Amino acid sequence: MNDTPGWTSPGSAPSDGQDGSGVPRPTAPADANGSAPQWSKDQPPAGQWSPPSDRTPPAGPGRNWGAPPPNVHWGKPPAAKPGVIPLRPLGMGEILDGAAKTLRSYWRTVLTITVTVAVISQTANTLAQRYLVPAPADISPDATPAEELRQSLESAQSSLIGLGPSLLVTLMASTVSAALLTVVISRAILGRPVSLGSAWQEARPRLLQLVGLTLLMAAMGAAVVSVGLLPGLLIGGAPGVALVVLGGFGSLAAAAWLIIRFSLASPALMLERQGVTQSLKRSAKLVQGSWWRIFGITILTQLLIFLFAMIIAIPFTIVGIAFDGDGFSGLLSGTPTTFGWPFLIITGIGGVITSAVTYPISAGVTVLLYVDQRIRREALDLDLARAAGLPGYAATSDGRTVGG
């Protein structure tokens, strides 16, 4: 006979045959004397059950799938940008934006350079048009196509000879402007301020070599075009006209190829302090394999500059014609005419405004293309980061630069 009381859940209390939850408690069998066993009065209190909390259960599999962990950045960190461009290979938009940012950030120095150059160039051009360029010649309505071409070429030759001194002055002024702007843009890449005096001190030792490089490039282009046009001009007649057209297109294509191939020679000469020949070779090496890309960016830049120039020039031209009575009457009668001082002065003011804005954009694109090619080929971004004093970049014992 087992006199052990029956099992009950821990924490139940004796209460008329019920546990603490109101559920009847199982009873134990009577002992040999017929009396039921007594429950201990020292039972623990009834268990307290709390209802489920309102907390949201933790997310199971599939919830917020794909979200990155906190404080984790996916992909490469952004490139360092101490100045007007990020120190990495650049896109076309970033090159144009960097040139525009240089104009905005360093406008005092930049506009001082470009306005001075533009005033000198426009003054020389105005004087040449007034005193040196001959009046346009009348073309006979009965002239054959060959005669019309010959007369047009003679007129263009006379105008070019008359504008020669002006073009020479403009070329020299543009060369000085390009040299100074190259120094300014190289400092803008590092985010450093630069004054006109410091830019001049750094650019002055390289000016003669830059002038020689500019004249050599111009002579090369003129020689290529002349070689293309000369056979047609010597033959004359209808075959000569056709040959002039074909030779003209061919020579222009060859000249464009040379211009793009050596387009980075100027910043190479200024920033690497190399000679004229070495700068041409340096440009050819940097452009190799990227000719079409540099050609596309250069053409787009020149197209934007041309559109901006037209937007500025058209209103000034209309106002100049309106103020110049002789020129306006000549246009109405359809006869060749020479404009007077009012037209030349008003259009010259428009030319100064155009040149003051377009010079830094054109120079900026050239310098940034040079920097971009060196970043792509030679990891110049590490040297620029070290030169800018960015943290995490240090020079090794052999002079190389490593970046963190």
Coordinates of C-alpha atoms in Angstrom, one line a residue:
M1 CA 0.0 0.0 0.0
N2 CA 1.4 3.4 -1.0
D3 CA 0.6 6.1 1.4
T4 CA 2.3 8.8 -0.7
P5 CA 0.0 11.6 -1.7
G6 CA -1.0 12.0 -5.3
W7 CA 1.1 14.3 -7.7
T8 CA 0.1 17.9 -8.0
S9 CA 1.7 20.8 -9.8
P10 CA 4.3 22.8 -7.8
G11 CA 2.9 25.9 -6.2
S12 CA -0.7 24.6 -5.7
A13 CA -2.4 25.5 -2.4
P14 CA -5.0 23.4 -0.4
S15 CA -8.4 25.0 -0.9
D16 CA -11.3 22.6 -0.6
G17 CA -10.0 20.2 -3.1
Q18 CA -9.0 22.9 -5.6
D19 CA -5.6 24.3 -6.6
G20 CA -4.8 27.9 -6.9
S21 CA -6.3 28.1 -10.3
G22 CA -9.7 26.8 -9.4
V23 CA -9.1 23.4 -11.0
P24 CA -10.1 20.4 -8.8
R25 CA -7.0 18.9 -7.3
P26 CA -6.4 15.2 -7.6
T27 CA -7.0 13.4 -4.4
A28 CA -5.0 10.7 -2.8
P29 CA -6.4 7.3 -1.8
A30 CA -7.2 6.7 1.8
D31 CA -4.7 4.9 4.0
A32 CA -5.3 1.8 6.0
N33 CA -7.2 3.7 8.8
G34 CA -9.6 5.1 6.3
S35 CA -8.5 8.7 6.6
A36 CA -7.2 10.8 3.8
P37 CA -3.7 12.2 4.1
Q38 CA -3.4 15.9 5.0
W39 CA -1.7 18.4 2.7
S40 CA 1.1 20.4 4.1
K41 CA 0.2 24.0 5.1
D42 CA 3.6 25.2 4.1
Q43 CA 3.0 25.0 0.3
P44 CA 4.5 27.7 -1.9
P45 CA 2.2 30.4 -3.3
A46 CA 0.3 29.8 -6.4
G47 CA 2.2 30.4 -9.6
Q48 CA 1.6 33.8 -11.3
W49 CA 1.3 33.6 -15.1
S50 CA 1.6 36.9 -17.0
P51 CA -0.1 37.5 -20.4
P52 CA 2.0 37.6 -23.5
S53 CA 3.7 41.0 -24.0
D54 CA 2.8 43.4 -26.8
R55 CA 6.4 43.5 -28.0
T56 CA 6.9 42.8 -31.7
P57 CA 8.7 39.5 -32.2
P58 CA 12.1 39.5 -33.7
A59 CA 12.2 39.5 -37.5
G60 CA 12.3 36.0 -38.9
P61 CA 14.1 34.9 -42.0
G62 CA 13.2 37.0 -45.1
R63 CA 12.3 40.2 -43.1
N64 CA 14.2 43.3 -44.3
W65 CA 16.1 41.0 -46.7
G66 CA 19.0 42.7 -48.4
A67 CA 19.3 45.7 -46.0
P68 CA 23.0 46.3 -45.1
P69 CA 24.1 46.1 -41.5
P70 CA 24.3 49.4 -39.6
N71 CA 27.4 51.6 -40.1
V72 CA 28.5 49.5 -43.1
H73 CA 29.2 51.3 -46.5
W74 CA 29.0 49.2 -49.6
G75 CA 31.3 49.7 -52.5
K76 CA 34.4 51.8 -52.8
P77 CA 34.7 54.9 -50.6
P78 CA 34.4 58.3 -52.3
A79 CA 37.5 59.7 -53.9
A80 CA 39.4 62.5 -52.2
K81 CA 38.5 65.9 -53.5
P82 CA 40.7 68.6 -52.1
G83 CA 39.9 71.0 -55.0
V84 CA 37.7 71.4 -58.0
I85 CA 37.8 67.7 -59.1
P86 CA 37.8 64.3 -57.4
L87 CA 41.2 62.6 -57.5
R88 CA 40.2 59.7 -59.8
P89 CA 39.6 59.1 -63.5
L90 CA 37.2 61.8 -64.7
G91 CA 34.1 61.8 -66.8
M92 CA 33.4 64.4 -69.5
G93 CA 30.9 66.2 -67.2
E94 CA 33.4 66.3 -64.4
I95 CA 36.0 67.9 -66.6
L96 CA 33.7 70.6 -67.8
D97 CA 32.4 71.1 -64.2
G98 CA 36.0 71.4 -62.9
A99 CA 36.8 74.1 -65.5
A100 CA 33.7 76.0 -64.5
K101 CA 34.4 75.6 -60.8
T102 CA 37.9 77.1 -61.3
L103 CA 36.3 80.2 -62.9
R104 CA 33.9 80.5 -60.0
S105 CA 36.3 79.8 -57.2
Y106 CA 39.2 81.9 -58.5
W107 CA 37.3 84.5 -60.4
R108 CA 39.4 87.5 -59.3
T109 CA 42.6 86.0 -60.6
V110 CA 41.1 84.3 -63.6
L111 CA 39.1 87.3 -64.8
T112 CA 42.1 89.6 -64.3
I113 CA 44.1 87.4 -66.7
T114 CA 41.4 86.8 -69.3
V115 CA 39.9 90.4 -69.4
T116 CA 43.4 91.8 -69.9
V117 CA 44.2 89.4 -72.7
A118 CA 40.7 89.8 -74.3
V119 CA 41.1 93.7 -74.3
I120 CA 44.5 93.4 -75.9
S121 CA 43.3 90.9 -78.5
Q122 CA 40.1 92.8 -79.4
T123 CA 41.9 96.1 -79.6
A124 CA 44.4 94.7 -82.1
N125 CA 41.6 93.0 -84.1
T126 CA 39.6 96.2 -84.2
L127 CA 42.5 98.2 -85.5
A128 CA 43.4 95.6 -88.1
Q129 CA 39.8 95.4 -89.4
R130 CA 39.6 99.2 -89.6
Y131 CA 43.0 100.0 -91.3
L132 CA 44.5 96.7 -92.7
V133 CA 41.8 94.5 -94.0
P134 CA 40.7 95.5 -97.5
A135 CA 37.1 96.0 -98.5
P136 CA 35.4 92.9 -99.9
A137 CA 35.7 92.8 -103.7
D138 CA 32.7 92.5 -106.0
I139 CA 32.4 89.1 -107.7
S140 CA 31.1 89.2 -111.3
P141 CA 27.8 87.5 -111.7
D142 CA 29.0 86.0 -115.0
A143 CA 32.1 84.4 -113.5
T144 CA 32.6 80.7 -113.9
P145 CA 32.9 78.5 -110.8
A146 CA 36.6 78.4 -111.2
E147 CA 36.8 82.2 -111.3
E148 CA 34.5 82.6 -108.3
L149 CA 36.7 80.2 -106.3
R150 CA 39.8 82.1 -107.4
Q151 CA 38.3 85.4 -106.5
S152 CA 37.2 84.1 -103.1
L153 CA 40.6 82.7 -102.4
E154 CA 42.2 86.0 -103.3
S155 CA 39.8 87.9 -101.1
A156 CA 40.5 85.5 -98.2
Q157 CA 44.2 85.8 -98.7
S158 CA 44.0 89.6 -98.6
S159 CA 42.0 89.5 -95.4
L160 CA 44.3 87.0 -93.8
I161 CA 47.3 89.2 -94.7
G162 CA 45.6 92.2 -93.3
L163 CA 44.7 90.3 -90.1
G164 CA 48.2 88.9 -89.8
P165 CA 49.4 91.4 -87.1
S166 CA 46.2 91.0 -85.2
L167 CA 46.4 87.2 -85.3
L168 CA 50.0 87.4 -84.1
V169 CA 49.1 89.7 -81.2
T170 CA 46.1 87.4 -80.3
L171 CA 48.3 84.3 -80.4
M172 CA 50.9 85.8 -78.1
A173 CA 48.3 87.1 -75.7
S174 CA 46.5 83.7 -75.7
T175 CA 49.8 82.0 -75.0
V176 CA 50.4 84.1 -72.0
S177 CA 46.9 83.5 -70.8
A178 CA 47.2 79.8 -71.3
A179 CA 50.4 79.7 -69.3
L180 CA 48.9 81.7 -66.3
L181 CA 45.7 79.7 -66.4
T182 CA 47.5 76.4 -66.3
V183 CA 49.2 77.4 -63.1
V184 CA 45.9 78.6 -61.6
I185 CA 44.1 75.4 -62.5
S186 CA 46.9 73.2 -61.2
R187 CA 46.5 75.0 -57.8
A188 CA 42.7 74.7 -58.0
I189 CA 43.0 70.9 -58.3
L190 CA 44.8 70.9 -54.9
G191 CA 42.4 73.4 -53.4
R192 CA 45.1 76.0 -52.9
P193 CA 44.7 79.8 -53.5
V194 CA 46.9 81.5 -56.1
S195 CA 47.4 85.1 -56.8
L196 CA 48.2 86.7 -60.1
G197 CA 51.7 87.6 -58.9
S198 CA 52.6 84.0 -57.9
A199 CA 51.1 82.6 -61.1
W200 CA 53.2 85.0 -63.2
Q201 CA 56.4 84.1 -61.2
E202 CA 55.8 80.4 -61.8
A203 CA 54.8 80.7 -65.5
R204 CA 57.4 83.3 -66.6
P205 CA 60.4 80.9 -67.0
R206 CA 58.4 78.7 -69.4
L207 CA 56.8 81.5 -71.6
L208 CA 59.4 81.5 -74.4
Q209 CA 59.2 77.7 -74.7
L210 CA 55.5 77.9 -74.7
V211 CA 55.5 80.6 -77.4
G212 CA 57.8 78.4 -79.5
L213 CA 55.5 75.4 -79.0
T214 CA 52.5 77.4 -80.1
L215 CA 54.2 78.8 -83.2
L216 CA 55.4 75.3 -84.1
M217 CA 51.8 73.9 -83.8
A218 CA 50.4 76.7 -85.9
A219 CA 53.1 76.1 -88.6
M220 CA 52.4 72.4 -88.6
G221 CA 48.7 73.0 -89.1
A222 CA 49.3 75.6 -91.9
A223 CA 51.8 73.3 -93.7
V224 CA 49.4 70.4 -93.7
V225 CA 46.5 72.5 -95.1
S226 CA 48.8 74.0 -97.7
V227 CA 50.0 70.7 -98.9
G228 CA 46.4 69.5 -99.3
L229 CA 45.3 72.6 -101.2
L230 CA 48.4 73.2 -103.4
P231 CA 47.8 70.6 -106.1
G232 CA 44.3 71.8 -106.9
L233 CA 45.4 75.4 -107.0
L234 CA 48.2 74.6 -109.4
I235 CA 46.0 72.6 -111.8
G236 CA 43.2 75.0 -111.9
G237 CA 39.9 74.6 -113.9
A238 CA 37.1 72.2 -112.9
P239 CA 39.5 69.4 -112.0
G240 CA 41.4 71.8 -109.8
V241 CA 38.3 72.8 -108.0
A242 CA 37.4 69.2 -107.3
L243 CA 41.0 68.5 -106.1
V244 CA 40.9 71.6 -103.9
V245 CA 37.7 70.3 -102.2
L246 CA 39.1 66.8 -101.7
G247 CA 42.5 68.1 -100.6
G248 CA 40.9 70.5 -98.2
F249 CA 38.9 67.8 -96.5
G250 CA 41.9 65.5 -96.3
S251 CA 44.2 68.2 -95.0
L252 CA 41.7 69.3 -92.4
A253 CA 41.3 65.7 -91.2
A254 CA 45.1 65.4 -91.0
A255 CA 45.4 68.7 -89.2
A256 CA 42.7 67.7 -86.7
W257 CA 44.6 64.4 -86.0
L258 CA 47.8 66.3 -85.3
I259 CA 46.1 68.9 -83.1
I260 CA 44.5 66.3 -80.9
R261 CA 47.7 64.2 -80.8
F262 CA 49.7 67.2 -79.5
S263 CA 46.9 68.9 -77.6
L264 CA 48.4 68.0 -74.2
A265 CA 51.8 69.3 -75.0
S266 CA 51.2 72.8 -73.5
P267 CA 50.3 71.5 -69.9
A268 CA 53.1 69.0 -70.1
L269 CA 55.5 71.8 -70.9
M270 CA 54.2 74.0 -68.1
L271 CA 53.7 71.4 -65.3
E272 CA 56.5 68.9 -66.1
R273 CA 59.0 71.6 -67.1
Q274 CA 60.0 69.8 -70.3
G275 CA 61.3 71.1 -73.6
V276 CA 59.3 71.7 -76.7
T277 CA 60.2 68.4 -78.4
Q278 CA 59.8 66.4 -75.1
S279 CA 56.4 68.0 -74.5
L280 CA 55.2 66.9 -78.0
K281 CA 56.4 63.4 -77.4
R282 CA 54.8 63.4 -73.9
S283 CA 51.5 64.5 -75.4
A284 CA 51.6 61.8 -78.1
K285 CA 52.2 59.2 -75.4
L286 CA 49.4 60.3 -73.2
V287 CA 46.9 60.6 -76.1
Q288 CA 47.8 57.2 -77.5
G289 CA 44.8 54.9 -77.2
S290 CA 42.5 57.7 -76.1
W291 CA 42.4 59.9 -79.3
W292 CA 38.7 59.6 -79.9
R293 CA 37.8 60.3 -76.3
I294 CA 39.9 63.4 -76.2
F295 CA 38.6 64.4 -79.6
G296 CA 35.0 64.1 -78.5
I297 CA 35.5 66.1 -75.3
T298 CA 37.5 68.8 -77.2
I299 CA 34.8 69.1 -79.9
L300 CA 32.0 69.3 -77.4
T301 CA 33.9 72.0 -75.5
Q302 CA 34.4 74.0 -78.6
L303 CA 30.8 73.6 -79.6
L304 CA 29.6 74.9 -76.2
I305 CA 32.0 77.8 -76.5
F306 CA 30.8 78.5 -80.0
L307 CA 27.1 78.5 -78.9
F308 CA 28.0 80.8 -76.0
A309 CA 29.9 83.1 -78.3
M310 CA 26.9 83.3 -80.7
I311 CA 24.5 84.1 -77.8
I312 CA 26.7 87.0 -76.8
A313 CA 27.8 88.1 -80.3
I314 CA 24.3 88.2 -82.0
P315 CA 22.8 91.0 -79.8
F316 CA 26.0 93.1 -79.9
T317 CA 26.1 92.7 -83.7
I318 CA 22.5 93.8 -84.1
V319 CA 23.1 96.8 -81.9
G320 CA 26.3 97.6 -83.7
I321 CA 24.6 97.5 -87.1
A322 CA 21.8 99.7 -85.8
F323 CA 24.2 102.3 -84.6
D324 CA 26.4 102.2 -87.8
G325 CA 24.3 103.9 -90.4
D326 CA 26.7 103.3 -93.3
G327 CA 27.0 99.6 -92.6
F328 CA 23.2 99.2 -92.2
S329 CA 22.5 101.0 -95.5
G330 CA 25.0 98.8 -97.2
L331 CA 23.3 95.6 -95.9
L332 CA 20.0 96.9 -97.1
S333 CA 21.3 97.6 -100.6
G334 CA 23.1 94.3 -100.8
T335 CA 26.5 95.9 -101.7
P336 CA 29.8 95.1 -100.0
T337 CA 30.4 97.5 -97.2
T338 CA 33.0 98.3 -94.6
F339 CA 31.6 99.0 -91.1
G340 CA 32.7 102.0 -89.1
W341 CA 33.9 102.7 -85.6
P342 CA 30.5 102.3 -83.9
F343 CA 30.1 98.7 -85.1
L344 CA 33.6 97.8 -84.4
I345 CA 33.6 99.2 -80.9
I346 CA 30.3 97.6 -79.9
T347 CA 31.1 94.2 -81.3
G348 CA 34.6 94.5 -79.7
I349 CA 32.9 94.8 -76.3
G350 CA 30.9 91.7 -77.0
G351 CA 34.2 89.9 -78.0
V352 CA 35.9 90.9 -74.7
I353 CA 33.0 89.5 -72.7
T354 CA 33.0 86.3 -74.7
S355 CA 36.8 85.8 -74.5
A356 CA 36.9 86.6 -70.8
V357 CA 34.6 83.6 -70.1
T358 CA 35.7 81.1 -72.8
Y359 CA 39.4 81.4 -72.3
P360 CA 39.4 79.8 -68.8
I361 CA 36.9 77.1 -69.9
S362 CA 39.0 76.1 -72.9
A363 CA 42.3 76.1 -70.9
G364 CA 40.7 74.3 -68.0
V365 CA 39.4 71.5 -70.2
T366 CA 42.9 71.0 -71.7
V367 CA 44.7 70.9 -68.3
L368 CA 42.1 68.6 -66.8
L369 CA 42.3 66.3 -69.7
Y370 CA 46.1 66.1 -69.2
V371 CA 45.6 65.4 -65.4
D372 CA 42.9 62.8 -66.2
Q373 CA 45.2 60.9 -68.6
R374 CA 48.0 60.9 -66.1
I375 CA 45.6 59.6 -63.4
R376 CA 44.5 56.8 -65.7
R377 CA 48.0 55.8 -66.8
E378 CA 50.4 56.8 -64.0
A379 CA 48.2 57.0 -60.8
L380 CA 48.8 60.7 -60.5
D381 CA 46.0 60.9 -58.1
L382 CA 48.2 59.5 -55.3
D383 CA 50.8 62.2 -55.9
L384 CA 48.2 64.9 -56.0
A385 CA 46.7 63.6 -52.7
R386 CA 50.1 63.7 -51.1
A387 CA 50.8 67.2 -52.5
A388 CA 47.4 68.4 -51.1
G389 CA 48.4 67.1 -47.7
L390 CA 45.5 64.7 -47.3
P391 CA 45.7 62.3 -44.4
G392 CA 46.4 58.7 -45.1
Y393 CA 48.9 59.3 -47.9
A394 CA 52.6 59.0 -47.4
A395 CA 55.7 58.8 -49.5
T396 CA 57.7 55.6 -49.5
S397 CA 61.5 55.4 -49.2
D398 CA 61.9 55.2 -53.0
G399 CA 59.7 58.3 -53.5
R400 CA 56.5 56.6 -54.5
T401 CA 53.2 57.6 -52.9
V402 CA 50.9 55.2 -51.2
G403 CA 47.3 56.0 -50.1
G404 CA 45.1 54.7 -47.4

